[in-house]
Amino acid sequence: NRVSMSQKYGIIYAMLPKSGSSTARLMMREKFDGVEKRFKANQYNDTQLHNLTVFTFVRDPLSRFFASYDESFARTGPWQKGYRPKDGYRHPFPYLHDAFDSYQDYEDVFCPPETRTSRKECTQRQSQENGTLSARLSRFVWEWDGLDPFDDHLHLQVPLLMDRSTGRSIRVDEIYNTTAAKAGWEHLGRAHGIDLSSGVLHAKTHPRRFDVKFVSDKTKKRICELALLDYCCLNLPLPAECSGLFCKLTVTNATTPDGENQQSQSIQIEPLSHPQSSRK
């Protein structure tokens, strides 16, 4: 995981892509004197960092998936170095970029030439796509089983907050929701002696390149099922389109190995259902 650490103010931000991370990195750098570095899971429990508060921001998984997919689509296009045909890359879902040999080909779909006077207009303009891009997203959603993301941005949030060697959570002291990001930063400012009266900084964003109005409620529910681990473990409310999905709580009693016959409990939270790929 990448983190931004401020020894001066005693905080560590654990980054989660597409969960307010661009704004958080900006805030840590500009307001909290944060320095970015890579962390291994066991470093969060380093005794030298015991007095530092580890925090992160999480996001509604459906909204995050749309943003993550949009980013992943552009990052793995055949015009990107390392993903070009001449680089030997084979996309696991090649139809996503069908007929898009360049970024300009892609841009012409969400920002058609007849609707603009300059390509510069396309950067911050709402998508004008006709459903072509959304149809590809929907096909991907039904064909993907949630395993082996083709880009890092498609990883769920919960696995990024876990130690892969043990399956347990890393130490996270405070979790904030991006829906109340301003309040979260103000709380951090008060708790750690930072004056944020001038306001919370915001990183630049761009509109989605596909139009979500073309995404059916059935597909949205499928996305929620793909991301159900996040909904379950982060205790986030399901959108109305995703009703009927459930989590499972398993409590296991075990005897401690010290011979004193003391009981301990292991609690496991997981999705009740797991999506299968429609691919044949």
Short mmCIF file of C-alpha atoms in Angstrom, two decimals:
data_model
loop_
_atom_site.label_atom_id
_atom_site.label_comp_id
_atom_site.label_asym_id
_atom_site.label_seq_id
_atom_site.Cartn_x
_atom_site.Cartn_y
_atom_site.Cartn_z
CA ASN A 1 0.00 0.00 0.00
CA ARG A 2 1.01 3.58 -0.55
CA VAL A 3 0.62 5.91 2.40
CA SER A 4 1.16 9.56 3.17
CA MET A 5 2.77 10.00 6.56
CA SER A 6 3.03 13.12 8.66
CA GLN A 7 5.37 12.66 11.60
CA LYS A 8 4.80 16.30 12.48
CA TYR A 9 1.08 15.87 13.06
CA GLY A 10 1.05 12.19 13.96
CA ILE A 11 -1.10 10.77 11.17
CA ILE A 12 -0.80 8.20 8.39
CA TYR A 13 -3.20 8.20 5.45
CA ALA A 14 -3.69 4.73 3.88
CA MET A 15 -4.49 5.33 0.22
CA LEU A 16 -7.45 3.70 -1.51
CA PRO A 17 -7.66 4.50 -5.25
CA LYS A 18 -10.85 6.24 -6.34
CA SER A 19 -11.93 6.82 -2.75
CA GLY A 20 -11.01 10.48 -2.49
CA SER A 21 -7.30 9.60 -2.76
CA SER A 22 -6.30 12.48 -5.06
CA THR A 23 -7.82 15.03 -2.71
CA ALA A 24 -6.39 13.23 0.33
CA ARG A 25 -2.88 13.19 -1.14
CA LEU A 26 -3.20 16.90 -1.88
CA MET A 27 -4.44 17.66 1.63
CA MET A 28 -1.70 15.61 3.26
CA ARG A 29 0.99 17.28 1.19
CA GLU A 30 -0.26 20.87 1.43
CA LYS A 31 -1.86 20.96 4.89
CA PHE A 32 -0.26 18.18 6.96
CA ASP A 33 3.33 18.09 5.62
CA GLY A 34 2.79 14.51 4.52
CA VAL A 35 5.44 12.44 2.76
CA GLU A 36 4.40 9.57 0.50
CA LYS A 37 6.00 6.15 0.80
CA ARG A 38 5.23 2.47 0.40
CA PHE A 39 4.16 0.42 3.41
CA LYS A 40 4.06 -3.30 4.00
CA ALA A 41 1.11 -4.55 6.04
CA ASN A 42 3.22 -5.35 9.11
CA GLN A 43 4.65 -1.82 9.21
CA TYR A 44 1.35 -0.45 10.49
CA ASN A 45 2.06 -2.22 13.79
CA ASP A 46 5.61 -0.91 14.09
CA THR A 47 6.14 0.16 17.71
CA GLN A 48 7.80 3.37 16.49
CA LEU A 49 4.50 4.33 14.84
CA HIS A 50 2.31 3.35 17.78
CA ASN A 51 1.34 6.94 18.56
CA LEU A 52 0.44 7.82 14.97
CA THR A 53 -3.22 7.69 13.89
CA VAL A 54 -3.87 5.60 10.77
CA PHE A 55 -6.90 6.75 8.78
CA THR A 56 -8.47 6.33 5.37
CA PHE A 57 -11.46 7.36 3.29
CA VAL A 58 -13.93 4.86 1.80
CA ARG A 59 -16.51 5.35 -0.92
CA ASP A 60 -19.85 3.85 -1.90
CA PRO A 61 -18.75 0.80 -3.94
CA LEU A 62 -21.19 1.36 -6.82
CA SER A 63 -20.09 4.95 -7.35
CA ARG A 64 -16.47 3.90 -6.89
CA PHE A 65 -16.79 1.12 -9.47
CA PHE A 66 -17.98 3.57 -12.11
CA ALA A 67 -14.99 5.83 -11.41
CA SER A 68 -12.56 2.89 -11.22
CA TYR A 69 -13.78 1.35 -14.47
CA ASP A 70 -13.57 4.71 -16.26
CA GLU A 71 -9.97 5.15 -15.08
CA SER A 72 -8.99 1.57 -15.86
CA PHE A 73 -10.49 1.78 -19.36
CA ALA A 74 -8.38 4.80 -20.25
CA ARG A 75 -5.21 3.51 -18.56
CA THR A 76 -5.23 0.20 -20.45
CA GLY A 77 -6.20 1.52 -23.88
CA PRO A 78 -4.11 0.32 -26.85
CA TRP A 79 -2.67 3.82 -27.19
CA GLN A 80 -0.96 3.60 -23.78
CA LYS A 81 2.67 2.52 -23.53
CA GLY A 82 2.82 -1.02 -22.27
CA TYR A 83 -0.69 -1.79 -23.53
CA ARG A 84 -0.09 -1.32 -27.27
CA PRO A 85 -0.22 -4.29 -29.63
CA LYS A 86 3.47 -3.80 -30.40
CA ASP A 87 4.19 -4.13 -26.66
CA GLY A 88 2.76 -7.64 -26.72
CA TYR A 89 -0.10 -6.88 -24.33
CA ARG A 90 -3.29 -8.89 -24.69
CA HIS A 91 -6.27 -7.38 -22.90
CA PRO A 92 -8.42 -9.99 -21.11
CA PHE A 93 -11.53 -8.16 -22.38
CA PRO A 94 -10.41 -6.97 -25.85
CA TYR A 95 -13.86 -5.82 -26.96
CA LEU A 96 -13.65 -2.91 -24.52
CA HIS A 97 -11.34 -1.03 -26.88
CA ASP A 98 -12.68 -2.41 -30.14
CA ALA A 99 -12.09 0.13 -32.98
CA PHE A 100 -10.20 2.46 -30.64
CA ASP A 101 -6.66 2.59 -32.00
CA SER A 102 -5.96 5.96 -30.42
CA TYR A 103 -7.25 8.12 -27.58
CA GLN A 104 -8.74 10.40 -30.22
CA ASP A 105 -10.88 7.50 -31.51
CA TYR A 106 -12.14 6.99 -27.97
CA GLU A 107 -12.67 10.70 -27.41
CA ASP A 108 -14.75 10.99 -30.58
CA VAL A 109 -17.31 8.66 -28.97
CA PHE A 110 -17.86 10.55 -25.70
CA CYS A 111 -17.17 13.95 -27.28
CA PRO A 112 -18.39 13.65 -30.91
CA PRO A 113 -16.76 16.00 -33.45
CA GLU A 114 -20.12 17.50 -34.42
CA THR A 115 -20.71 18.64 -30.81
CA ARG A 116 -17.43 20.50 -30.29
CA THR A 117 -15.33 23.27 -31.81
CA SER A 118 -12.10 22.06 -30.18
CA ARG A 119 -10.84 18.91 -28.45
CA LYS A 120 -10.01 21.06 -25.44
CA GLU A 121 -13.74 21.23 -24.72
CA CYS A 122 -13.82 17.47 -24.10
CA THR A 123 -11.77 17.54 -20.88
CA GLN A 124 -14.45 18.88 -18.55
CA ARG A 125 -17.61 18.35 -20.56
CA GLN A 126 -20.30 15.82 -19.71
CA SER A 127 -20.23 12.71 -21.88
CA GLN A 128 -22.18 12.85 -25.13
CA GLU A 129 -21.82 9.13 -25.87
CA ASN A 130 -24.77 7.29 -27.39
CA GLY A 131 -24.64 4.16 -25.23
CA THR A 132 -21.69 2.50 -26.97
CA LEU A 133 -19.35 2.87 -24.01
CA SER A 134 -21.99 1.97 -21.44
CA ALA A 135 -22.86 -1.19 -23.38
CA ARG A 136 -19.23 -2.30 -23.17
CA LEU A 137 -19.17 -1.59 -19.45
CA SER A 138 -22.33 -3.67 -18.98
CA ARG A 139 -20.93 -6.59 -20.95
CA PHE A 140 -17.75 -6.49 -18.86
CA VAL A 141 -19.73 -6.40 -15.61
CA TRP A 142 -21.61 -9.57 -16.53
CA GLU A 143 -18.56 -11.40 -17.86
CA TRP A 144 -16.20 -10.56 -14.99
CA ASP A 145 -16.34 -12.65 -11.82
CA GLY A 146 -14.61 -10.04 -9.66
CA LEU A 147 -11.30 -11.89 -9.60
CA ASP A 148 -8.00 -10.81 -11.21
CA PRO A 149 -8.72 -7.13 -12.01
CA PHE A 150 -7.06 -6.02 -15.25
CA ASP A 151 -6.02 -2.76 -13.57
CA ASP A 152 -5.18 -1.85 -9.97
CA HIS A 153 -8.05 0.64 -9.77
CA LEU A 154 -10.56 -2.22 -9.99
CA HIS A 155 -9.44 -3.77 -6.69
CA LEU A 156 -12.05 -3.58 -3.94
CA GLN A 157 -11.36 -1.41 -0.91
CA VAL A 158 -11.40 -4.07 1.80
CA PRO A 159 -8.60 -6.24 0.33
CA LEU A 160 -6.40 -3.15 0.14
CA LEU A 161 -6.84 -2.73 3.90
CA MET A 162 -5.80 -6.30 4.66
CA ASP A 163 -2.59 -8.18 5.27
CA ARG A 164 -2.49 -10.71 2.43
CA SER A 165 -0.33 -13.10 4.42
CA THR A 166 -2.83 -13.41 7.29
CA GLY A 167 -6.16 -12.30 5.81
CA ARG A 168 -6.59 -9.88 8.69
CA SER A 169 -7.12 -6.15 8.60
CA ILE A 170 -4.19 -3.78 8.88
CA ARG A 171 -4.37 -1.32 11.74
CA VAL A 172 -6.80 1.44 10.80
CA ASP A 173 -7.83 3.77 13.62
CA GLU A 174 -10.29 6.02 11.81
CA ILE A 175 -12.39 5.55 8.66
CA TYR A 176 -14.16 8.44 6.95
CA ASN A 177 -16.72 8.38 4.16
CA THR A 178 -16.15 10.43 1.01
CA THR A 179 -19.80 11.53 1.14
CA ALA A 180 -18.80 13.61 4.19
CA ALA A 181 -15.18 14.27 3.22
CA LYS A 182 -15.22 17.94 4.27
CA ALA A 183 -16.43 17.05 7.77
CA GLY A 184 -13.83 14.28 7.94
CA TRP A 185 -10.96 16.61 7.13
CA GLU A 186 -12.26 19.23 9.55
CA HIS A 187 -12.33 16.58 12.30
CA LEU A 188 -8.75 15.58 11.48
CA GLY A 189 -7.72 19.22 11.52
CA ARG A 190 -9.21 19.83 14.95
CA ALA A 191 -7.79 16.61 16.37
CA HIS A 192 -4.27 17.30 15.14
CA GLY A 193 -4.01 21.05 15.48
CA ILE A 194 -4.40 22.16 11.85
CA ASP A 195 -6.36 25.29 11.01
CA LEU A 196 -8.58 24.48 8.03
CA SER A 197 -10.68 27.63 8.24
CA SER A 198 -9.48 28.54 4.73
CA GLY A 199 -11.24 25.45 3.43
CA VAL A 200 -10.55 21.91 2.27
CA LEU A 201 -8.51 21.53 -0.91
CA HIS A 202 -9.94 19.53 -3.80
CA ALA A 203 -8.02 17.75 -6.53
CA LYS A 204 -9.05 18.22 -10.15
CA THR A 205 -11.55 15.72 -11.51
CA HIS A 206 -13.10 15.02 -14.89
CA PRO A 207 -16.60 13.83 -15.83
CA ARG A 208 -17.18 10.15 -16.60
CA ARG A 209 -16.60 9.28 -20.22
CA PHE A 210 -19.51 6.85 -20.34
CA ASP A 211 -23.07 7.95 -19.57
CA VAL A 212 -24.48 6.17 -16.51
CA LYS A 213 -28.06 6.77 -17.68
CA PHE A 214 -27.55 3.88 -20.12
CA VAL A 215 -26.61 1.47 -17.31
CA SER A 216 -29.62 -0.62 -16.26
CA ASP A 217 -30.65 -1.21 -12.64
CA LYS A 218 -30.01 -4.91 -13.22
CA THR A 219 -26.40 -4.17 -14.16
CA LYS A 220 -26.02 -1.85 -11.18
CA LYS A 221 -27.15 -4.67 -8.92
CA ARG A 222 -24.59 -6.95 -10.51
CA ILE A 223 -21.90 -4.33 -9.73
CA CYS A 224 -23.07 -4.25 -6.12
CA GLU A 225 -22.74 -8.03 -5.99
CA LEU A 226 -19.21 -7.79 -7.38
CA ALA A 227 -18.42 -5.25 -4.67
CA LEU A 228 -20.49 -6.86 -1.90
CA LEU A 229 -17.40 -7.54 0.20
CA ASP A 230 -16.94 -3.78 0.56
CA TYR A 231 -20.59 -3.22 1.45
CA CYS A 232 -20.49 -6.00 4.05
CA CYS A 233 -17.17 -5.32 5.75
CA LEU A 234 -17.40 -1.52 5.69
CA ASN A 235 -21.07 -1.59 6.76
CA LEU A 236 -22.10 0.69 3.90
CA PRO A 237 -25.78 0.99 2.93
CA LEU A 238 -26.82 -0.65 -0.32
CA PRO A 239 -28.33 1.60 -3.03
CA ALA A 240 -32.00 1.04 -3.78
CA GLU A 241 -31.13 -0.74 -7.05
CA CYS A 242 -29.18 -3.33 -5.06
CA SER A 243 -31.82 -4.53 -2.62
CA GLY A 244 -31.97 -8.27 -2.07
CA LEU A 245 -28.24 -8.77 -1.56
CA PHE A 246 -27.11 -10.00 1.86
CA CYS A 247 -24.03 -10.49 4.02
CA LYS A 248 -23.19 -13.47 6.22
CA LEU A 249 -21.77 -13.34 9.74
CA THR A 250 -20.05 -16.44 11.10
CA VAL A 251 -18.93 -16.69 14.72
CA THR A 252 -16.58 -19.54 15.58
CA ASN A 253 -15.72 -20.53 19.14
CA ALA A 254 -12.26 -21.98 19.75
CA THR A 255 -10.24 -23.12 22.73
CA THR A 256 -7.00 -21.26 23.28
CA PRO A 257 -3.88 -23.43 22.86
CA ASP A 258 -2.47 -22.62 26.31
CA GLY A 259 -4.24 -25.57 27.93
CA GLU A 260 -6.39 -23.42 30.20
CA ASN A 261 -9.52 -24.20 28.22
CA GLN A 262 -10.27 -20.51 27.71
CA GLN A 263 -12.69 -19.71 24.91
CA SER A 264 -12.02 -17.23 22.13
CA GLN A 265 -14.18 -16.13 19.24
CA SER A 266 -13.41 -15.66 15.58
CA ILE A 267 -15.81 -13.47 13.62
CA GLN A 268 -16.01 -13.62 9.85
CA ILE A 269 -18.09 -11.30 7.67
CA GLU A 270 -18.57 -12.15 4.00
CA PRO A 271 -21.04 -11.80 1.13
CA LEU A 272 -23.83 -14.36 1.10
CA SER A 273 -23.54 -14.69 -2.68
CA HIS A 274 -20.61 -14.63 -5.08
CA PRO A 275 -21.04 -13.63 -8.74
CA GLN A 276 -20.22 -16.04 -11.54
CA SER A 277 -18.97 -15.05 -14.98
CA SER A 278 -21.40 -15.27 -17.90
CA ARG A 279 -18.50 -16.16 -20.18
CA LYS A 280 -18.67 -19.59 -21.75
#
